[in-house]
PDB file of C-alpha atoms in Angstrom:
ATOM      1  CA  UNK A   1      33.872  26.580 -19.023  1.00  0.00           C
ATOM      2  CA  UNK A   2      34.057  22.598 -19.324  1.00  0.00           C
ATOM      3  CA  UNK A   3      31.056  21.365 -16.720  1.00  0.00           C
ATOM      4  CA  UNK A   4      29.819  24.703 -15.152  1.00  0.00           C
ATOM      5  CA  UNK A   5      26.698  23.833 -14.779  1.00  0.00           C
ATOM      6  CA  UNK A   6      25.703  26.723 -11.968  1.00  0.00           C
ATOM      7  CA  UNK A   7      27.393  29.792 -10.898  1.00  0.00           C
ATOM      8  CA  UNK A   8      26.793  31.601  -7.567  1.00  0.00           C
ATOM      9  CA  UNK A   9      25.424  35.416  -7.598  1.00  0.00           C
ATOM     10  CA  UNK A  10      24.001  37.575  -4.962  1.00  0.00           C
ATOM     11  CA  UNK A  11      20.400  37.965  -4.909  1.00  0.00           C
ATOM     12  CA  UNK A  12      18.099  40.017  -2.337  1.00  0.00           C
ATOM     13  CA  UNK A  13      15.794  37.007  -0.536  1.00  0.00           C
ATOM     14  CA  UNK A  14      12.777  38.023   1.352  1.00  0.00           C
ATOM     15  CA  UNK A  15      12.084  35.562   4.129  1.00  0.00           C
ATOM     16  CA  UNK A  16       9.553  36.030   7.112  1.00  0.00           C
ATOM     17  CA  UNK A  17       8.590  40.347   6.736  1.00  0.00           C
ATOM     18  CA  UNK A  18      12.747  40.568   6.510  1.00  0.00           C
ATOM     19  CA  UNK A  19      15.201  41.137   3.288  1.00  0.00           C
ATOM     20  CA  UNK A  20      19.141  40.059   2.873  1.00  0.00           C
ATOM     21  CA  UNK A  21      21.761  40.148   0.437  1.00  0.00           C
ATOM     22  CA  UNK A  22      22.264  35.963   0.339  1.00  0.00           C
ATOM     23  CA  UNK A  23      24.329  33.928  -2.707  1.00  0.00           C
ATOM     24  CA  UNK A  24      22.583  31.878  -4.727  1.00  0.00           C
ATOM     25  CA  UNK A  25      23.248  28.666  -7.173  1.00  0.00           C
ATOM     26  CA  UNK A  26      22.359  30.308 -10.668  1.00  0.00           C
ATOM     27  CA  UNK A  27      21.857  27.484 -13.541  1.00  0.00           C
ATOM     28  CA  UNK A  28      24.345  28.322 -16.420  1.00  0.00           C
ATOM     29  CA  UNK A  29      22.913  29.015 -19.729  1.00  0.00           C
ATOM     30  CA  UNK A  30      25.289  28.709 -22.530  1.00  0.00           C
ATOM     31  CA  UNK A  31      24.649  29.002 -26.472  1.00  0.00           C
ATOM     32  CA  UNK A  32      26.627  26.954 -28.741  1.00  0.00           C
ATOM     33  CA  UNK A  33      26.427  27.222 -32.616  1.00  0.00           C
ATOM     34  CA  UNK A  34      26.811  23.846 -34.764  1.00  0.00           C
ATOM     35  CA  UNK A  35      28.551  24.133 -38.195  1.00  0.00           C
ATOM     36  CA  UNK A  36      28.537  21.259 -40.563  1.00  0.00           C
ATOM     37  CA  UNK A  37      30.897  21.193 -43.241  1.00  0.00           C
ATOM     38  CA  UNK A  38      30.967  24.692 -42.853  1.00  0.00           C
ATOM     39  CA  UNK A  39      28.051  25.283 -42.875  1.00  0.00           C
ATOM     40  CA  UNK A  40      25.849  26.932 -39.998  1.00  0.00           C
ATOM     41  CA  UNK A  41      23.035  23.897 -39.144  1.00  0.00           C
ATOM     42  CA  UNK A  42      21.548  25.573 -35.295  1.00  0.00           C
ATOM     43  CA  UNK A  43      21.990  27.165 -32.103  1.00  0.00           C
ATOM     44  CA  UNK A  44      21.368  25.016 -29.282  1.00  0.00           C
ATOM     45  CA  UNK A  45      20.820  27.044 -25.860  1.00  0.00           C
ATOM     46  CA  UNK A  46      22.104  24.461 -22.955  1.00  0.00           C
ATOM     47  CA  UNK A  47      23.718  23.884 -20.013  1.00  0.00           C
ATOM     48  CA  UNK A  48      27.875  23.666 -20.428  1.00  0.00           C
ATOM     49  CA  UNK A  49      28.509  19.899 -19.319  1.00  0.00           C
ATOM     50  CA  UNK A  50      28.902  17.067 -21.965  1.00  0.00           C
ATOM     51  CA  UNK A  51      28.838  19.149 -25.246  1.00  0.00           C
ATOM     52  CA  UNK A  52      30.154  16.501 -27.072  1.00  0.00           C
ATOM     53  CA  UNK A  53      27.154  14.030 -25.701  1.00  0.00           C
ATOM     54  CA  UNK A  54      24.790  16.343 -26.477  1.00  0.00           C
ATOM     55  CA  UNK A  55      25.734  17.279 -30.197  1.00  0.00           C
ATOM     56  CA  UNK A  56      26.390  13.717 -31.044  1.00  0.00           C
ATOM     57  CA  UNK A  57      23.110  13.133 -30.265  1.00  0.00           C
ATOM     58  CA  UNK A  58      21.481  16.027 -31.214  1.00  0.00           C
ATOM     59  CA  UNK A  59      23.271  15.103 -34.579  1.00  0.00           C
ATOM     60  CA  UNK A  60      21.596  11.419 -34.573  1.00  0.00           C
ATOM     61  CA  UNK A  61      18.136  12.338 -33.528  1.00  0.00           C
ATOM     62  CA  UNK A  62      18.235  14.829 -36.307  1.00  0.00           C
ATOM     63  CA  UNK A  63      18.967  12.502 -38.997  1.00  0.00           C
ATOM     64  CA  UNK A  64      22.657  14.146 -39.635  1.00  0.00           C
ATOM     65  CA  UNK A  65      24.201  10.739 -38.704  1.00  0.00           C
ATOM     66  CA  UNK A  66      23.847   7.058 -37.369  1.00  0.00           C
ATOM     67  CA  UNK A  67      27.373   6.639 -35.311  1.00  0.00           C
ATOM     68  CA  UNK A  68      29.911   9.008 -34.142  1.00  0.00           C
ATOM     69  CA  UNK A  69      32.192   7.126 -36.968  1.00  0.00           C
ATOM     70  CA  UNK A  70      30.274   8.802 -39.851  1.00  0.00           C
ATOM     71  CA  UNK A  71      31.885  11.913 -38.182  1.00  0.00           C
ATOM     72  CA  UNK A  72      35.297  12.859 -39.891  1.00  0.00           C
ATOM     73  CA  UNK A  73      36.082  16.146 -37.606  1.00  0.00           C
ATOM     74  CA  UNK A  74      34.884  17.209 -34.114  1.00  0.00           C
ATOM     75  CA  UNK A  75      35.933  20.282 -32.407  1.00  0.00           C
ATOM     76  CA  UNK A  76      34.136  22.698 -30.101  1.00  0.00           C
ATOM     77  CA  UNK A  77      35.139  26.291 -29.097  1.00  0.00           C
ATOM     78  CA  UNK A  78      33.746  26.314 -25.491  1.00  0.00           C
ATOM     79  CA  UNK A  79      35.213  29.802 -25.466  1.00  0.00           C
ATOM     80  CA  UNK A  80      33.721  31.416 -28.096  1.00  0.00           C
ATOM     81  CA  UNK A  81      30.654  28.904 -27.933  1.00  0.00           C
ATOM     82  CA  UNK A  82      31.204  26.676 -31.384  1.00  0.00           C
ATOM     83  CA  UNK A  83      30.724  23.270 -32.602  1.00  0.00           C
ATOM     84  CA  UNK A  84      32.520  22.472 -35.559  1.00  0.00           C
ATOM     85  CA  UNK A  85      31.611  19.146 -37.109  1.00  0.00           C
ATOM     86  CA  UNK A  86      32.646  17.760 -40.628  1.00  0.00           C
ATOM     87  CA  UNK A  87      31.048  14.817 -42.551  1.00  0.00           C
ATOM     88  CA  UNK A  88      31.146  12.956 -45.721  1.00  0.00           C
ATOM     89  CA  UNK A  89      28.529  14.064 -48.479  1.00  0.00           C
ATOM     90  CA  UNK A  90      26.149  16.458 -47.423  1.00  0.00           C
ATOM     91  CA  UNK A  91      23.414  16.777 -45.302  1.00  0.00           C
ATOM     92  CA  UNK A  92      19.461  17.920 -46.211  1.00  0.00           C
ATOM     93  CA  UNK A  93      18.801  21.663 -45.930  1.00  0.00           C
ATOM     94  CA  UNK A  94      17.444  23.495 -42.525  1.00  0.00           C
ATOM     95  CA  UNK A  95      14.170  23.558 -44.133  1.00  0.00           C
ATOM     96  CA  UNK A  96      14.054  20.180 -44.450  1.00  0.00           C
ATOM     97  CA  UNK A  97      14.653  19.883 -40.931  1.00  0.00           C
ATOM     98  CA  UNK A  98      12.025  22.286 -39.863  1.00  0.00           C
ATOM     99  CA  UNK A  99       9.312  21.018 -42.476  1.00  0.00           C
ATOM    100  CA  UNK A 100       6.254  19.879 -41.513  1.00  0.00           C
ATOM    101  CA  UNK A 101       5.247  16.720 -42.219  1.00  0.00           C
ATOM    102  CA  UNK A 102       1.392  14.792 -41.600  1.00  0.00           C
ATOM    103  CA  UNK A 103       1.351  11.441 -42.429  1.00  0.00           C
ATOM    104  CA  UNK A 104      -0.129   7.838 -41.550  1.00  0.00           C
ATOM    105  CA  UNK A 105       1.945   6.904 -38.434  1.00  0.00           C
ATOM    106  CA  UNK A 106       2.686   3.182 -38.245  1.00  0.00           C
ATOM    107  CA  UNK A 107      -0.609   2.734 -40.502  1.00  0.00           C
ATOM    108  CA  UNK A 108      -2.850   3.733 -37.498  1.00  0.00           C
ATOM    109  CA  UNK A 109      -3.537   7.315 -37.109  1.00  0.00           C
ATOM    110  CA  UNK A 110      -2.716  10.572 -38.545  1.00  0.00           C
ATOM    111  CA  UNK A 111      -0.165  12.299 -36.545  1.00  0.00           C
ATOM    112  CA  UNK A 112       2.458  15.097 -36.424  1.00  0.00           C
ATOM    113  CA  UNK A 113       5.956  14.947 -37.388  1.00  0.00           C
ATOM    114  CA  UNK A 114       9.058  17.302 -38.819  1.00  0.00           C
ATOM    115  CA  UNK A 115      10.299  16.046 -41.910  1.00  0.00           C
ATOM    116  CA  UNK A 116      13.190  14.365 -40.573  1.00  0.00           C
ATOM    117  CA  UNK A 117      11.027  12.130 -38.182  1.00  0.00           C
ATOM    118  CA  UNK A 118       9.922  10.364 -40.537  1.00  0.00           C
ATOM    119  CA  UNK A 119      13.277   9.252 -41.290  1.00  0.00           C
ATOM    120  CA  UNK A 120      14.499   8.607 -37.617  1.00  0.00           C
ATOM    121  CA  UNK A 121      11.304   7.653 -35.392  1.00  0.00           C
ATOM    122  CA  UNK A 122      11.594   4.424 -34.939  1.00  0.00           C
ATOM    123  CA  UNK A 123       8.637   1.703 -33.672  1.00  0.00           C
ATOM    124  CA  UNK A 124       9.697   0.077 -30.445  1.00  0.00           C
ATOM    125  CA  UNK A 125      10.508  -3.669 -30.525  1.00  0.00           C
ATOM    126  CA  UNK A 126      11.478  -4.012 -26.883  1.00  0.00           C
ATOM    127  CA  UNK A 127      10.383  -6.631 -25.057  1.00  0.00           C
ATOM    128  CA  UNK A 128      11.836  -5.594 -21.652  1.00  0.00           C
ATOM    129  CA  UNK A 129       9.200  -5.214 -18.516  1.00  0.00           C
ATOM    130  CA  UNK A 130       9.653  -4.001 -15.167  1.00  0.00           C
ATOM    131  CA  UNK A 131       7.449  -4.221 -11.969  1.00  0.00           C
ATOM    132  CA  UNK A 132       5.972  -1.449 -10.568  1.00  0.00           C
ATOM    133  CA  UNK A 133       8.486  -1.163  -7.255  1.00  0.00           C
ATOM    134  CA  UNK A 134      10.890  -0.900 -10.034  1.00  0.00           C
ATOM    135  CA  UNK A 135       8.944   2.300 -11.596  1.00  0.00           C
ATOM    136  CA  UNK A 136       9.357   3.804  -8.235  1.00  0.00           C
ATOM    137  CA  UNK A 137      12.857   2.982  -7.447  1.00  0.00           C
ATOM    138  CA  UNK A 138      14.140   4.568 -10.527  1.00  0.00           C
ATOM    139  CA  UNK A 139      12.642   7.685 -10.177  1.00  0.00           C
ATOM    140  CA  UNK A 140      13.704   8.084  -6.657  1.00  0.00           C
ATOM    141  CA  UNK A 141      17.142   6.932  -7.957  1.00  0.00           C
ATOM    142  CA  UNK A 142      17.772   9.505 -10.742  1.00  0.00           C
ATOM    143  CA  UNK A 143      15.840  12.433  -8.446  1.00  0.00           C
ATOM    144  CA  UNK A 144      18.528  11.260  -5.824  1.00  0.00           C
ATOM    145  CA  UNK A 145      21.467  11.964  -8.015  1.00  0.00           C
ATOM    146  CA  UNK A 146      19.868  15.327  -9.266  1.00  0.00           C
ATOM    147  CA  UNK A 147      22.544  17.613  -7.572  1.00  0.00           C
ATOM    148  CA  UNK A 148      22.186  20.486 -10.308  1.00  0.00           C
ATOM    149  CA  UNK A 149      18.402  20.351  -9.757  1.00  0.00           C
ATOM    150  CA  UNK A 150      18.900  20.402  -5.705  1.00  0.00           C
ATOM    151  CA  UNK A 151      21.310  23.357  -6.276  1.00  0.00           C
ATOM    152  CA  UNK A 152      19.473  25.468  -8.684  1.00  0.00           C
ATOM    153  CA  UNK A 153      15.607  24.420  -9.834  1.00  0.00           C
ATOM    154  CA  UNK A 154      16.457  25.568 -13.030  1.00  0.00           C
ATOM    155  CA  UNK A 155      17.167  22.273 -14.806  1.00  0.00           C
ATOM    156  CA  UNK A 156      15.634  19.152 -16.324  1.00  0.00           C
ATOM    157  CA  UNK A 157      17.084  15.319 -15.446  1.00  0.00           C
ATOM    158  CA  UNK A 158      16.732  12.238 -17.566  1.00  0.00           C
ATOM    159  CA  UNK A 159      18.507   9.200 -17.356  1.00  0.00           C
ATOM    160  CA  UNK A 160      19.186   5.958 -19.118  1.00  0.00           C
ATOM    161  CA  UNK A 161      18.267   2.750 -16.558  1.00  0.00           C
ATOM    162  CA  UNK A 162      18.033  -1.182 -16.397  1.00  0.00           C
ATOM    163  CA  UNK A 163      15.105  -2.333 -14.344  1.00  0.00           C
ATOM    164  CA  UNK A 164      17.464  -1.963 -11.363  1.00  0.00           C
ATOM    165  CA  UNK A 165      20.237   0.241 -11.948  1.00  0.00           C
ATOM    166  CA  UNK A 166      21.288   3.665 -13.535  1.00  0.00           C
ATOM    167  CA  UNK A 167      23.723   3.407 -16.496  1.00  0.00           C
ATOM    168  CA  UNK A 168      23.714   7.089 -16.844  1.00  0.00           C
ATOM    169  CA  UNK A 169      22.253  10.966 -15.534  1.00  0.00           C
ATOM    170  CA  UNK A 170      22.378  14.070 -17.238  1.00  0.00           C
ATOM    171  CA  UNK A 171      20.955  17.637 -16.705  1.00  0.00           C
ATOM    172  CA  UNK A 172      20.325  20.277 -18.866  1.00  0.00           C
ATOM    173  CA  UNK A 173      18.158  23.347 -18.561  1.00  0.00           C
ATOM    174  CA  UNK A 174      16.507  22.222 -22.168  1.00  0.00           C
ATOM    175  CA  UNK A 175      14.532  19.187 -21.693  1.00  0.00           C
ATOM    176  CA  UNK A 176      15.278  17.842 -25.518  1.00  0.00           C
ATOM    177  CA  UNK A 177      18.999  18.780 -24.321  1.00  0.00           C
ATOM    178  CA  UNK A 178      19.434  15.750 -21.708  1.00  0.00           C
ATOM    179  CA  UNK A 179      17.764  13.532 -23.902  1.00  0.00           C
ATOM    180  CA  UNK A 180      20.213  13.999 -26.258  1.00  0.00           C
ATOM    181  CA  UNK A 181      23.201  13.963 -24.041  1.00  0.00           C
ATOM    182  CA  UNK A 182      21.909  10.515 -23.068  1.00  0.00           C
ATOM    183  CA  UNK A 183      21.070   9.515 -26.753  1.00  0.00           C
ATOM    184  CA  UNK A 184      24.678  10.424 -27.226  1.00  0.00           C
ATOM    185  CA  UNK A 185      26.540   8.739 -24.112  1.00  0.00           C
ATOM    186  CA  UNK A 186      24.811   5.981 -25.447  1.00  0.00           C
ATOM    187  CA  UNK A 187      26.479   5.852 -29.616  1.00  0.00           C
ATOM    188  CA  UNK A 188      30.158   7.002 -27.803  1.00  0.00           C
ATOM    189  CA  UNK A 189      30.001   4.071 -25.570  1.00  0.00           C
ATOM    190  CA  UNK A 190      27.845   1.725 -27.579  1.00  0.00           C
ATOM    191  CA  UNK A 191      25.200   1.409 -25.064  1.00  0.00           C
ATOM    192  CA  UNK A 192      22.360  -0.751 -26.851  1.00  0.00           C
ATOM    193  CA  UNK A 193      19.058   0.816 -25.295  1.00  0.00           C
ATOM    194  CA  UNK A 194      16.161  -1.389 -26.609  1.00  0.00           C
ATOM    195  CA  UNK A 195      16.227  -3.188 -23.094  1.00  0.00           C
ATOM    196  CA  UNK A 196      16.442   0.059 -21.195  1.00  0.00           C
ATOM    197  CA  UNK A 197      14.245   2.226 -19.494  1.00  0.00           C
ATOM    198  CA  UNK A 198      14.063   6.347 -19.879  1.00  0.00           C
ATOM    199  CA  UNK A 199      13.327   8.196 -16.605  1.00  0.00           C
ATOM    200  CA  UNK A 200      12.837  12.104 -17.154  1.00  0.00           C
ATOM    201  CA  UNK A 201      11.890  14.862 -15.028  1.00  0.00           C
ATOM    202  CA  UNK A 202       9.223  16.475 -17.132  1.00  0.00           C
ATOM    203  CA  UNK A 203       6.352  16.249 -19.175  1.00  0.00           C
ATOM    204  CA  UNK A 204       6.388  13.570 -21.190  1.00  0.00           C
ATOM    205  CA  UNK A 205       5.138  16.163 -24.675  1.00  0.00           C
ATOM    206  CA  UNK A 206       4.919  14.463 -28.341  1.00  0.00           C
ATOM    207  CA  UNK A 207       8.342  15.834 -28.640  1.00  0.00           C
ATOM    208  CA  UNK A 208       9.953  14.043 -25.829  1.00  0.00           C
ATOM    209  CA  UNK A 209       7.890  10.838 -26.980  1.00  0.00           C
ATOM    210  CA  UNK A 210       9.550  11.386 -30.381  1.00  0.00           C
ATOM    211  CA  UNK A 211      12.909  11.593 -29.005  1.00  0.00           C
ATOM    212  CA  UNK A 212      12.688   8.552 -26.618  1.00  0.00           C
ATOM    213  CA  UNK A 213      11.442   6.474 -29.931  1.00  0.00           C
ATOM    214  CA  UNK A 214      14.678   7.686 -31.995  1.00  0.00           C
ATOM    215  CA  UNK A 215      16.893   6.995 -29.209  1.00  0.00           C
ATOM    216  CA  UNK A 216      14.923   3.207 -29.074  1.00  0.00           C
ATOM    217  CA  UNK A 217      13.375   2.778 -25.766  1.00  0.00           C
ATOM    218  CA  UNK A 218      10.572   1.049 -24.946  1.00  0.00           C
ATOM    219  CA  UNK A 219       9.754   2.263 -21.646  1.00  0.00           C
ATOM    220  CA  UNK A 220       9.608   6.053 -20.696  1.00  0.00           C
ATOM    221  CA  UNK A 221       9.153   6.819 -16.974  1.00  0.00           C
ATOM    222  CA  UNK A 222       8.007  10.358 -16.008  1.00  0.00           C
ATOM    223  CA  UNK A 223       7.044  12.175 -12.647  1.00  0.00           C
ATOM    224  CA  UNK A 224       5.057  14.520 -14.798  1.00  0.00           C
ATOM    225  CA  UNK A 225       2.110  14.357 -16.756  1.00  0.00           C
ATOM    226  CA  UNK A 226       1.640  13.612 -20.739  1.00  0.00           C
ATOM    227  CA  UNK A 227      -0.150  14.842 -23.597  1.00  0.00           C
ATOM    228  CA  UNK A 228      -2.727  13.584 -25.695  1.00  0.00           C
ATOM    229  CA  UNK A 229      -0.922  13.347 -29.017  1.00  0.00           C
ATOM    230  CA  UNK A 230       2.224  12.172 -26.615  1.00  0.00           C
ATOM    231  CA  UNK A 231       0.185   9.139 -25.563  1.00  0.00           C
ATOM    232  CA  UNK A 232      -1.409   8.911 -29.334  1.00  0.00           C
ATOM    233  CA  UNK A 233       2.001   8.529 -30.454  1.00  0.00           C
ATOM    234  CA  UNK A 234       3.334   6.038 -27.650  1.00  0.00           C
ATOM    235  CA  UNK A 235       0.434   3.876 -28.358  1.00  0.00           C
ATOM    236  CA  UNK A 236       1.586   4.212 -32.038  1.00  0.00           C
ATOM    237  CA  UNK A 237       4.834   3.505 -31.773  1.00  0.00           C
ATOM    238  CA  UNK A 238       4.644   0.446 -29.367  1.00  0.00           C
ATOM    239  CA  UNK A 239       6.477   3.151 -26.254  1.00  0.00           C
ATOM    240  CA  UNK A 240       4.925   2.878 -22.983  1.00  0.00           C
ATOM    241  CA  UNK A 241       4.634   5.745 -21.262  1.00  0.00           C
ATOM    242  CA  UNK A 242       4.030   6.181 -17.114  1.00  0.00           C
ATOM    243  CA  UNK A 243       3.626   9.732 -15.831  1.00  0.00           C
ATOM    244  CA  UNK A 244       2.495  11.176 -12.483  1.00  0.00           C
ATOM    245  CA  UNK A 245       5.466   8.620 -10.380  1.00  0.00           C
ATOM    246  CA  UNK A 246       5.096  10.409  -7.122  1.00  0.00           C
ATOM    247  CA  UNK A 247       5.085   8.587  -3.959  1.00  0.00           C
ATOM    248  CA  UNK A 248       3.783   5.177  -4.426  1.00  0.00           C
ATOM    249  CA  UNK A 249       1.574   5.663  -7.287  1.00  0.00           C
ATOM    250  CA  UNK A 250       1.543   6.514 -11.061  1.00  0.00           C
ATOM    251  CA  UNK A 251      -0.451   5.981 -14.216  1.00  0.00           C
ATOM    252  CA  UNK A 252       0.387   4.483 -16.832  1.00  0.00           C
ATOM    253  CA  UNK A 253      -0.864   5.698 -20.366  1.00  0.00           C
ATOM    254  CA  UNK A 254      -0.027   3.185 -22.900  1.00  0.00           C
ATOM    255  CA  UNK A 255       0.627  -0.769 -23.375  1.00  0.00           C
ATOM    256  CA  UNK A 256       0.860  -1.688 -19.842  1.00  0.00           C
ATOM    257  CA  UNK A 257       2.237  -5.089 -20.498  1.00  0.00           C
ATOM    258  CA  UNK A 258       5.104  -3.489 -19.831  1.00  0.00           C
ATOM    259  CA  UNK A 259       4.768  -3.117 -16.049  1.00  0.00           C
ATOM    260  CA  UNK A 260       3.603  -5.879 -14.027  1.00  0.00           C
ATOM    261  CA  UNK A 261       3.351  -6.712 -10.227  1.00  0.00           C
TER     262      UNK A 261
END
């Protein structure tokens, strides 16, 4: 199961007035069930490559912990599709997690977080820029080394960079999925990330803004497009946030200090 990220299958294609029996690259989908101390905490639906990555931070972006030490026990079933994870004291209820919280954010505007956010959202301090070739060259980098994507369609790409250089890719056919696996890459190999860059595939949504400010980035490069309470909250929490990179062009949303000539 470990890193089967697509399986082939026969489909019927219909090219030019004519059908065929052809195989195809299928992206794998794969549920796997967290306990915590026993207890069951979610079901995350994902691709099956770097479980660990992803529940570690899954785990931190959640709240559940700070650093994979804080974690006494770590096992996962890939067979049966279980991640069993034990931890001193215990953790808040799922409710928590779920609740709805609206609240002054950074003292400037009312916006929307989960209960835990408040916790784990974190204000950028970064101080890293990069040029606008840069901006470019990443995203053609990590699209580059998208071989699940090339294969299949049916997955999102993210990827932890310097201003030149990519430290890390992952896939996942959840978009929150990859960020995690990256958010987790990072605590198991104590990556600092306030001087990185994000790159992602997708939309940059307020969720995606809110996990790219609890991983600690200050820059979040997208070839899609944003939304308005995703560029509320990037001007909020000091992120800034360039969509639409396609070609030689792209716009950026929020403190463009960030990106110079």
């Amino acid at each position: 199961m470990r890193d089967q990220k697509s399986i082939k299958r026969t489909i019927t294609r219909y090219d030019q007035g004519e059908f065929s029996q052809v195989e195809d690259d299928i992206v794998t989908e794969f549920p796997l069930t967290i306990y915590i101390n026993e207890e069951e905490f979610a079901t995350m639906v994902c691709t099956p490559a770097h479980l660990e990555e992803m529940v570690i931070g899954f785990l931190a972006s959640e709240g559940v912990i700070r650093f994979r030490r804080e974690i006494k026990n770590f096992q996962i079933d890939e067979e049966q599709g279980f991640a069993y994870i034990e931890i001193e004291g215990k953790i808040n209820t799922q409710r928590d997690f779920s609740k709805r919280f609206i609240g002054s954010c950074c003292g400037k505007s009312r916006q929307f977080y989960f209960q835990n956010d408040v916790q784990t959202t974190k204000t950028s301090t970064s101080k890293t820029t990069i040029t606008a070739d840069q901006c470019i060259k990443l995203m053609k980098m990590m699209q580059a080394t998208s071989h699940v994507f090339k294969g299949t369609g049916g997955v999102h790409n993210a990827a932890i960079c310097t201003g030149d250089e990519m430290i890390v890719g992952r896939a996942d056919i959840g978009r929150h999925n990859a960020l995690d696996k990256l958010y987790g890459h990072c605590l198991l190999n104590q990556i600092s990330v306030r001087d990185k860059v994000l790159v992602f595939s997708g939309r940059i949504s307020s969720e995606v803004l809110t996990k790219a400010a609890k991983i600690g980035v200050g820059i979040v490069l997208s070839k899609s497009a944003p939304t308005d309470l995703a560029i509320d909250l990037a001007h909020d929490l000091n992120i800034t946030a360039v969509g639409f990179i396609r070609g030689g062009s792209f716009n950026v949303y929020s403190h463009p200090e960030r990106i110079t000539m």
